[in-house]
């Protein structure tokens, strides 16, 4: 599209070549009069995804740019910041690379910004796949899943919206915001989770109104789960993010976001951290304090 786009869609990818064609197609087939660009923020994917993204960027009928950074762990915060710095739109919409969107995604986010200074939270249904292989009927199934009336994430977000912690309604998989001075993720968060909660509370404190779109407009496509192993880089990074979140908000603003650490435990015999199916009887502070001590002893973080 010619001229300056009104919306910049920032999509964070890492090695999601298996689902990327569906995501790309959905972004290209938006039904809207709003001009938009797509920024593919690549967190250091391998050649299979890189070639696929390059091919689409060259052939797409919309404005597509690729912003790449070397892979040094799960650095979604930095990757999204790369997109923010390069975006030209008035409204910035954020997606994860495994999130398919409906044809009204752009229009619905754009319309929700009729009032200035809004943090607009979209919702996603979930589609769990048995194998990371795209079936011929998957596109039709995604369209059905996207309009479910009992979307758990939508109910969850509306519950937070009516609480004293509306920022908890914002997750990085589907939200939009107009340009704000506070609109940068804290790149100290490495690994899955926490960086979106931190951004949302800062935007809310800066005066942004949090709103939730009235219906889901995306589907989170989930791969088969992988075996859980001790001291996996994903788990350690996740715990470090929760530790940073607690340290940044010691008054308890992120209490509910920290609850997930109760599904982690330390095994002294194996000297490792593991994920559990059920929550621990230990408190969040006890687990995070133990993790911090372990970091100091093993040199796994800045606490060493």
mmCIF file of C-alpha atoms in Angstrom:
data_model
loop_
_atom_site.group_PDB
_atom_site.id
_atom_site.type_symbol
_atom_site.label_atom_id
_atom_site.label_comp_id
_atom_site.label_asym_id
_atom_site.label_seq_id
_atom_site.Cartn_x
_atom_site.Cartn_y
_atom_site.Cartn_z
ATOM 1 C CA UNK A 1 0.000 0.000 0.000
ATOM 2 C CA UNK A 2 1.193 3.474 -0.836
ATOM 3 C CA UNK A 3 1.628 6.188 1.749
ATOM 4 C CA UNK A 4 2.014 5.981 5.484
ATOM 5 C CA UNK A 5 0.047 3.081 7.002
ATOM 6 C CA UNK A 6 -2.542 3.749 9.695
ATOM 7 C CA UNK A 7 -1.891 0.460 11.490
ATOM 8 C CA UNK A 8 1.362 -1.451 11.998
ATOM 9 C CA UNK A 9 0.923 -5.143 12.834
ATOM 10 C CA UNK A 10 3.979 -6.400 14.739
ATOM 11 C CA UNK A 11 4.240 -10.202 14.692
ATOM 12 C CA UNK A 12 6.945 -11.941 16.710
ATOM 13 C CA UNK A 13 8.171 -15.213 15.162
ATOM 14 C CA UNK A 14 10.684 -17.882 16.029
ATOM 15 C CA UNK A 15 10.918 -21.050 13.903
ATOM 16 C CA UNK A 16 7.175 -21.284 13.270
ATOM 17 C CA UNK A 17 7.487 -22.197 9.596
ATOM 18 C CA UNK A 18 4.962 -25.017 9.946
ATOM 19 C CA UNK A 19 2.085 -22.620 10.721
ATOM 20 C CA UNK A 20 3.386 -19.423 9.080
ATOM 21 C CA UNK A 21 1.538 -19.862 5.728
ATOM 22 C CA UNK A 22 -1.831 -19.730 7.528
ATOM 23 C CA UNK A 23 -0.786 -16.691 9.561
ATOM 24 C CA UNK A 24 0.544 -14.875 6.506
ATOM 25 C CA UNK A 25 -2.588 -15.597 4.466
ATOM 26 C CA UNK A 26 -4.895 -14.317 7.224
ATOM 27 C CA UNK A 27 -2.926 -11.076 7.527
ATOM 28 C CA UNK A 28 -3.035 -10.523 3.782
ATOM 29 C CA UNK A 29 -6.777 -11.173 3.480
ATOM 30 C CA UNK A 30 -8.042 -8.481 5.817
ATOM 31 C CA UNK A 31 -11.389 -6.896 4.896
ATOM 32 C CA UNK A 32 -10.701 -3.252 5.653
ATOM 33 C CA UNK A 33 -10.329 0.219 4.193
ATOM 34 C CA UNK A 34 -7.641 0.966 6.790
ATOM 35 C CA UNK A 35 -4.106 1.042 5.398
ATOM 36 C CA UNK A 36 -1.719 -1.260 7.250
ATOM 37 C CA UNK A 37 1.734 -2.786 7.215
ATOM 38 C CA UNK A 38 3.020 -6.054 8.664
ATOM 39 C CA UNK A 39 6.360 -6.243 10.456
ATOM 40 C CA UNK A 40 7.671 -9.788 10.857
ATOM 41 C CA UNK A 41 9.987 -9.613 13.859
ATOM 42 C CA UNK A 42 12.211 -12.675 13.645
ATOM 43 C CA UNK A 43 13.979 -13.750 16.855
ATOM 44 C CA UNK A 44 16.774 -15.527 14.945
ATOM 45 C CA UNK A 45 14.838 -18.334 13.213
ATOM 46 C CA UNK A 46 16.542 -20.986 11.120
ATOM 47 C CA UNK A 47 16.660 -20.935 7.317
ATOM 48 C CA UNK A 48 13.344 -22.731 6.778
ATOM 49 C CA UNK A 49 11.331 -19.923 8.314
ATOM 50 C CA UNK A 50 13.591 -17.146 7.028
ATOM 51 C CA UNK A 51 13.186 -18.265 3.412
ATOM 52 C CA UNK A 52 9.429 -18.633 3.828
ATOM 53 C CA UNK A 53 9.108 -15.139 5.307
ATOM 54 C CA UNK A 54 11.294 -13.615 2.608
ATOM 55 C CA UNK A 55 9.257 -15.265 -0.134
ATOM 56 C CA UNK A 56 5.986 -13.953 1.299
ATOM 57 C CA UNK A 57 7.354 -10.435 1.828
ATOM 58 C CA UNK A 58 8.371 -10.315 -1.834
ATOM 59 C CA UNK A 59 5.069 -11.618 -3.216
ATOM 60 C CA UNK A 60 2.479 -10.198 -0.773
ATOM 61 C CA UNK A 61 -0.027 -7.610 -1.945
ATOM 62 C CA UNK A 62 0.411 -5.720 1.312
ATOM 63 C CA UNK A 63 3.379 -3.895 2.823
ATOM 64 C CA UNK A 64 5.529 -6.511 4.591
ATOM 65 C CA UNK A 65 8.938 -6.000 6.177
ATOM 66 C CA UNK A 66 11.198 -8.452 7.996
ATOM 67 C CA UNK A 67 13.144 -7.317 11.075
ATOM 68 C CA UNK A 68 15.700 -9.882 12.189
ATOM 69 C CA UNK A 69 17.846 -10.276 15.288
ATOM 70 C CA UNK A 70 20.317 -13.068 16.176
ATOM 71 C CA UNK A 71 18.982 -15.822 18.403
ATOM 72 C CA UNK A 72 20.370 -15.475 21.923
ATOM 73 C CA UNK A 73 17.576 -17.018 23.923
ATOM 74 C CA UNK A 74 13.864 -16.184 23.810
ATOM 75 C CA UNK A 75 14.073 -12.397 23.379
ATOM 76 C CA UNK A 76 10.507 -11.520 22.450
ATOM 77 C CA UNK A 77 10.671 -8.198 24.325
ATOM 78 C CA UNK A 78 13.625 -7.015 22.277
ATOM 79 C CA UNK A 79 12.148 -8.402 19.066
ATOM 80 C CA UNK A 80 8.905 -6.490 19.592
ATOM 81 C CA UNK A 81 10.866 -3.342 20.408
ATOM 82 C CA UNK A 82 12.614 -3.721 17.050
ATOM 83 C CA UNK A 83 9.160 -3.641 15.469
ATOM 84 C CA UNK A 84 8.094 -0.596 17.479
ATOM 85 C CA UNK A 85 11.164 1.327 16.372
ATOM 86 C CA UNK A 86 10.522 0.504 12.695
ATOM 87 C CA UNK A 87 6.715 0.858 12.689
ATOM 88 C CA UNK A 88 5.166 3.738 10.781
ATOM 89 C CA UNK A 89 1.525 3.333 11.817
ATOM 90 C CA UNK A 90 -0.493 5.462 14.204
ATOM 91 C CA UNK A 91 -1.832 2.306 15.882
ATOM 92 C CA UNK A 92 0.444 -0.622 16.715
ATOM 93 C CA UNK A 93 -1.149 -4.087 16.939
ATOM 94 C CA UNK A 94 0.806 -7.007 18.414
ATOM 95 C CA UNK A 95 0.507 -10.719 17.619
ATOM 96 C CA UNK A 96 2.419 -13.886 18.365
ATOM 97 C CA UNK A 97 3.677 -15.927 15.445
ATOM 98 C CA UNK A 98 1.334 -18.840 16.204
ATOM 99 C CA UNK A 99 -1.807 -16.681 16.177
ATOM 100 C CA UNK A 100 -4.247 -16.741 13.255
ATOM 101 C CA UNK A 101 -6.590 -13.744 12.896
ATOM 102 C CA UNK A 102 -10.027 -13.217 11.407
ATOM 103 C CA UNK A 103 -10.548 -10.989 8.379
ATOM 104 C CA UNK A 104 -11.879 -8.197 10.626
ATOM 105 C CA UNK A 105 -8.865 -8.112 12.934
ATOM 106 C CA UNK A 106 -7.520 -4.782 11.613
ATOM 107 C CA UNK A 107 -10.934 -3.095 11.527
ATOM 108 C CA UNK A 108 -11.881 -4.182 15.036
ATOM 109 C CA UNK A 109 -8.675 -2.921 16.596
ATOM 110 C CA UNK A 110 -8.764 0.305 14.604
ATOM 111 C CA UNK A 111 -12.389 1.067 15.540
ATOM 112 C CA UNK A 112 -11.671 0.496 19.231
ATOM 113 C CA UNK A 113 -9.226 3.415 19.147
ATOM 114 C CA UNK A 114 -11.943 5.987 18.400
ATOM 115 C CA UNK A 115 -11.134 7.371 21.849
ATOM 116 C CA UNK A 116 -7.531 8.373 22.379
ATOM 117 C CA UNK A 117 -5.054 6.663 24.702
ATOM 118 C CA UNK A 118 -6.534 3.187 24.805
ATOM 119 C CA UNK A 119 -4.869 -0.154 25.417
ATOM 120 C CA UNK A 120 -7.100 -2.496 23.412
ATOM 121 C CA UNK A 121 -7.035 -6.168 24.403
ATOM 122 C CA UNK A 122 -8.151 -8.793 21.912
ATOM 123 C CA UNK A 123 -8.949 -12.398 22.783
ATOM 124 C CA UNK A 124 -7.954 -15.735 21.280
ATOM 125 C CA UNK A 125 -9.565 -19.123 21.183
ATOM 126 C CA UNK A 126 -7.257 -22.140 21.454
ATOM 127 C CA UNK A 127 -6.738 -24.869 18.887
ATOM 128 C CA UNK A 128 -4.592 -27.789 20.049
ATOM 129 C CA UNK A 129 -3.011 -29.921 17.334
ATOM 130 C CA UNK A 130 -1.890 -33.528 17.727
ATOM 131 C CA UNK A 131 0.943 -33.037 15.249
ATOM 132 C CA UNK A 132 2.636 -29.963 13.748
ATOM 133 C CA UNK A 133 1.290 -30.713 10.267
ATOM 134 C CA UNK A 134 -1.229 -28.468 8.517
ATOM 135 C CA UNK A 135 -4.364 -30.351 7.447
ATOM 136 C CA UNK A 136 -6.327 -29.325 4.378
ATOM 137 C CA UNK A 137 -9.372 -28.434 6.495
ATOM 138 C CA UNK A 138 -7.472 -26.433 9.108
ATOM 139 C CA UNK A 139 -8.378 -23.050 7.624
ATOM 140 C CA UNK A 140 -12.091 -23.780 7.949
ATOM 141 C CA UNK A 141 -11.625 -25.064 11.482
ATOM 142 C CA UNK A 142 -9.787 -21.879 12.462
ATOM 143 C CA UNK A 143 -12.657 -19.772 11.143
ATOM 144 C CA UNK A 144 -15.091 -21.757 13.304
ATOM 145 C CA UNK A 145 -12.910 -21.597 16.416
ATOM 146 C CA UNK A 146 -12.479 -17.838 16.097
ATOM 147 C CA UNK A 147 -16.176 -17.114 16.640
ATOM 148 C CA UNK A 148 -16.897 -19.379 19.600
ATOM 149 C CA UNK A 149 -19.219 -17.730 22.080
ATOM 150 C CA UNK A 150 -17.718 -19.333 25.188
ATOM 151 C CA UNK A 151 -14.134 -18.127 24.706
ATOM 152 C CA UNK A 152 -12.368 -18.703 28.038
ATOM 153 C CA UNK A 153 -9.782 -15.995 27.409
ATOM 154 C CA UNK A 154 -12.470 -13.379 26.717
ATOM 155 C CA UNK A 155 -14.227 -14.204 29.993
ATOM 156 C CA UNK A 156 -10.891 -14.069 31.823
ATOM 157 C CA UNK A 157 -10.046 -10.658 30.355
ATOM 158 C CA UNK A 158 -13.447 -9.199 31.137
ATOM 159 C CA UNK A 159 -13.083 -10.396 34.711
ATOM 160 C CA UNK A 160 -9.789 -8.545 35.067
ATOM 161 C CA UNK A 161 -11.225 -5.467 33.360
ATOM 162 C CA UNK A 162 -13.821 -5.160 36.101
ATOM 163 C CA UNK A 163 -11.245 -5.614 38.877
ATOM 164 C CA UNK A 164 -8.769 -3.238 40.442
ATOM 165 C CA UNK A 165 -6.053 -4.646 38.152
ATOM 166 C CA UNK A 166 -7.276 -3.996 34.579
ATOM 167 C CA UNK A 167 -3.743 -4.311 33.173
ATOM 168 C CA UNK A 168 -3.986 -8.056 33.741
ATOM 169 C CA UNK A 169 -6.383 -8.193 30.770
ATOM 170 C CA UNK A 170 -3.496 -7.468 28.397
ATOM 171 C CA UNK A 171 -1.420 -10.289 26.941
ATOM 172 C CA UNK A 172 1.061 -9.917 24.111
ATOM 173 C CA UNK A 173 -0.657 -12.436 21.812
ATOM 174 C CA UNK A 174 -3.352 -9.937 20.719
ATOM 175 C CA UNK A 175 -3.447 -6.264 21.703
ATOM 176 C CA UNK A 176 -3.063 -2.793 20.224
ATOM 177 C CA UNK A 177 -2.034 0.651 21.379
ATOM 178 C CA UNK A 178 -1.500 4.098 19.889
ATOM 179 C CA UNK A 179 2.011 5.442 20.080
ATOM 180 C CA UNK A 180 3.006 6.259 23.660
ATOM 181 C CA UNK A 181 6.291 7.325 25.281
ATOM 182 C CA UNK A 182 6.005 4.263 27.558
ATOM 183 C CA UNK A 183 5.495 1.926 24.600
ATOM 184 C CA UNK A 184 8.639 -0.151 24.917
ATOM 185 C CA UNK A 185 9.019 -3.578 26.458
ATOM 186 C CA UNK A 186 11.593 -4.062 29.206
ATOM 187 C CA UNK A 187 14.311 -6.090 27.486
ATOM 188 C CA UNK A 188 15.428 -7.447 30.850
ATOM 189 C CA UNK A 189 12.659 -10.015 30.398
ATOM 190 C CA UNK A 190 14.111 -12.971 28.497
ATOM 191 C CA UNK A 191 12.009 -16.091 28.046
ATOM 192 C CA UNK A 192 8.291 -16.683 27.915
ATOM 193 C CA UNK A 193 5.913 -14.358 29.745
ATOM 194 C CA UNK A 194 5.926 -11.360 32.113
ATOM 195 C CA UNK A 195 7.082 -8.657 29.689
ATOM 196 C CA UNK A 196 3.477 -8.005 28.604
ATOM 197 C CA UNK A 197 2.223 -7.570 32.171
ATOM 198 C CA UNK A 198 5.040 -5.124 32.864
ATOM 199 C CA UNK A 199 4.253 -3.076 29.741
ATOM 200 C CA UNK A 200 0.514 -3.070 30.447
ATOM 201 C CA UNK A 201 0.792 -1.737 33.990
ATOM 202 C CA UNK A 202 3.171 1.005 32.855
ATOM 203 C CA UNK A 203 0.768 2.066 30.086
ATOM 204 C CA UNK A 204 -2.162 2.005 32.510
ATOM 205 C CA UNK A 205 -0.241 4.122 34.992
ATOM 206 C CA UNK A 206 0.579 6.537 32.162
ATOM 207 C CA UNK A 207 -3.140 7.118 31.685
ATOM 208 C CA UNK A 208 -4.158 4.591 29.027
ATOM 209 C CA UNK A 209 -7.685 3.222 29.326
ATOM 210 C CA UNK A 210 -7.797 -0.571 29.147
ATOM 211 C CA UNK A 211 -10.608 -1.957 26.986
ATOM 212 C CA UNK A 212 -11.459 -5.488 25.843
ATOM 213 C CA UNK A 213 -12.865 -6.225 22.385
ATOM 214 C CA UNK A 214 -16.389 -7.697 22.707
ATOM 215 C CA UNK A 215 -15.633 -10.920 20.804
ATOM 216 C CA UNK A 216 -12.556 -13.020 20.021
ATOM 217 C CA UNK A 217 -10.876 -12.308 16.690
ATOM 218 C CA UNK A 218 -7.930 -14.711 16.736
ATOM 219 C CA UNK A 219 -6.981 -18.349 17.329
ATOM 220 C CA UNK A 220 -3.890 -19.508 19.194
ATOM 221 C CA UNK A 221 -2.587 -22.586 17.359
ATOM 222 C CA UNK A 222 -0.816 -24.789 19.877
ATOM 223 C CA UNK A 223 1.713 -27.460 18.925
ATOM 224 C CA UNK A 224 1.940 -30.836 20.659
ATOM 225 C CA UNK A 225 3.554 -30.401 24.068
ATOM 226 C CA UNK A 226 7.196 -31.320 24.460
ATOM 227 C CA UNK A 227 8.645 -33.485 27.238
ATOM 228 C CA UNK A 228 9.451 -31.501 30.369
ATOM 229 C CA UNK A 229 13.110 -31.653 31.282
ATOM 230 C CA UNK A 230 14.984 -30.298 34.260
ATOM 231 C CA UNK A 231 16.797 -26.969 33.982
ATOM 232 C CA UNK A 232 15.457 -26.364 30.481
ATOM 233 C CA UNK A 233 16.427 -22.957 29.171
ATOM 234 C CA UNK A 234 12.738 -22.087 28.757
ATOM 235 C CA UNK A 235 11.929 -22.880 32.387
ATOM 236 C CA UNK A 236 14.954 -21.030 33.795
ATOM 237 C CA UNK A 237 14.198 -17.961 31.676
ATOM 238 C CA UNK A 238 10.550 -18.102 32.732
ATOM 239 C CA UNK A 239 11.491 -18.154 36.419
ATOM 240 C CA UNK A 240 13.966 -15.324 35.952
ATOM 241 C CA UNK A 241 11.197 -13.269 34.354
ATOM 242 C CA UNK A 242 8.901 -13.892 37.308
ATOM 243 C CA UNK A 243 11.701 -12.953 39.703
ATOM 244 C CA UNK A 244 12.260 -9.682 37.834
ATOM 245 C CA UNK A 245 8.525 -8.989 37.845
ATOM 246 C CA UNK A 246 8.358 -9.461 41.613
ATOM 247 C CA UNK A 247 11.386 -7.226 42.140
ATOM 248 C CA UNK A 248 9.927 -4.453 39.963
ATOM 249 C CA UNK A 249 6.558 -4.512 41.755
ATOM 250 C CA UNK A 250 7.236 -5.336 45.418
ATOM 251 C CA UNK A 251 3.860 -3.950 46.533
ATOM 252 C CA UNK A 252 2.134 -7.006 45.094
ATOM 253 C CA UNK A 253 0.649 -5.523 41.915
ATOM 254 C CA UNK A 254 1.697 -8.662 40.011
ATOM 255 C CA UNK A 255 0.660 -11.169 42.650
ATOM 256 C CA UNK A 256 -1.656 -13.097 40.310
ATOM 257 C CA UNK A 257 0.845 -13.139 37.452
ATOM 258 C CA UNK A 258 3.382 -14.804 39.756
ATOM 259 C CA UNK A 259 1.120 -17.705 40.717
ATOM 260 C CA UNK A 260 2.422 -19.841 37.843
ATOM 261 C CA UNK A 261 5.729 -20.370 39.641
ATOM 262 C CA UNK A 262 3.850 -22.657 42.034
ATOM 263 C CA UNK A 263 4.001 -25.257 39.269
ATOM 264 C CA UNK A 264 7.800 -25.287 39.496
ATOM 265 C CA UNK A 265 9.960 -27.077 42.048
ATOM 266 C CA UNK A 266 13.622 -27.633 42.822
ATOM 267 C CA UNK A 267 14.969 -31.185 43.103
ATOM 268 C CA UNK A 268 18.081 -31.100 45.334
ATOM 269 C CA UNK A 269 19.201 -34.592 44.316
ATOM 270 C CA UNK A 270 19.227 -33.655 40.632
ATOM 271 C CA UNK A 271 20.186 -30.033 41.330
ATOM 272 C CA UNK A 272 17.548 -28.956 38.854
ATOM 273 C CA UNK A 273 14.249 -27.162 38.361
ATOM 274 C CA UNK A 274 11.206 -29.002 37.017
ATOM 275 C CA UNK A 275 7.617 -28.258 36.014
ATOM 276 C CA UNK A 276 4.784 -30.022 37.838
ATOM 277 C CA UNK A 277 1.241 -30.982 36.920
ATOM 278 C CA UNK A 278 -0.103 -29.704 40.258
ATOM 279 C CA UNK A 279 0.802 -26.571 42.242
ATOM 280 C CA UNK A 280 3.284 -26.729 45.087
ATOM 281 C CA UNK A 281 2.329 -26.190 48.730
ATOM 282 C CA UNK A 282 5.180 -23.667 48.988
ATOM 283 C CA UNK A 283 4.395 -19.971 48.603
ATOM 284 C CA UNK A 284 5.377 -17.953 45.552
ATOM 285 C CA UNK A 285 7.941 -16.012 47.603
ATOM 286 C CA UNK A 286 9.466 -19.209 48.966
ATOM 287 C CA UNK A 287 9.890 -20.639 45.471
ATOM 288 C CA UNK A 288 11.311 -17.439 43.996
ATOM 289 C CA UNK A 289 13.674 -16.955 46.946
ATOM 290 C CA UNK A 290 14.926 -20.515 46.505
ATOM 291 C CA UNK A 291 15.361 -19.912 42.786
ATOM 292 C CA UNK A 292 17.309 -16.719 43.492
ATOM 293 C CA UNK A 293 19.660 -18.594 45.865
ATOM 294 C CA UNK A 294 20.133 -21.294 43.229
ATOM 295 C CA UNK A 295 20.981 -18.651 40.633
ATOM 296 C CA UNK A 296 23.658 -17.214 42.906
ATOM 297 C CA UNK A 297 25.201 -20.637 43.538
ATOM 298 C CA UNK A 298 25.158 -21.758 39.907
ATOM 299 C CA UNK A 299 25.885 -18.471 38.162
ATOM 300 C CA UNK A 300 22.728 -18.671 36.061
ATOM 301 C CA UNK A 301 21.901 -14.962 36.308
ATOM 302 C CA UNK A 302 22.932 -11.470 37.214
ATOM 303 C CA UNK A 303 22.580 -12.493 40.866
ATOM 304 C CA UNK A 304 25.813 -14.509 40.668
#
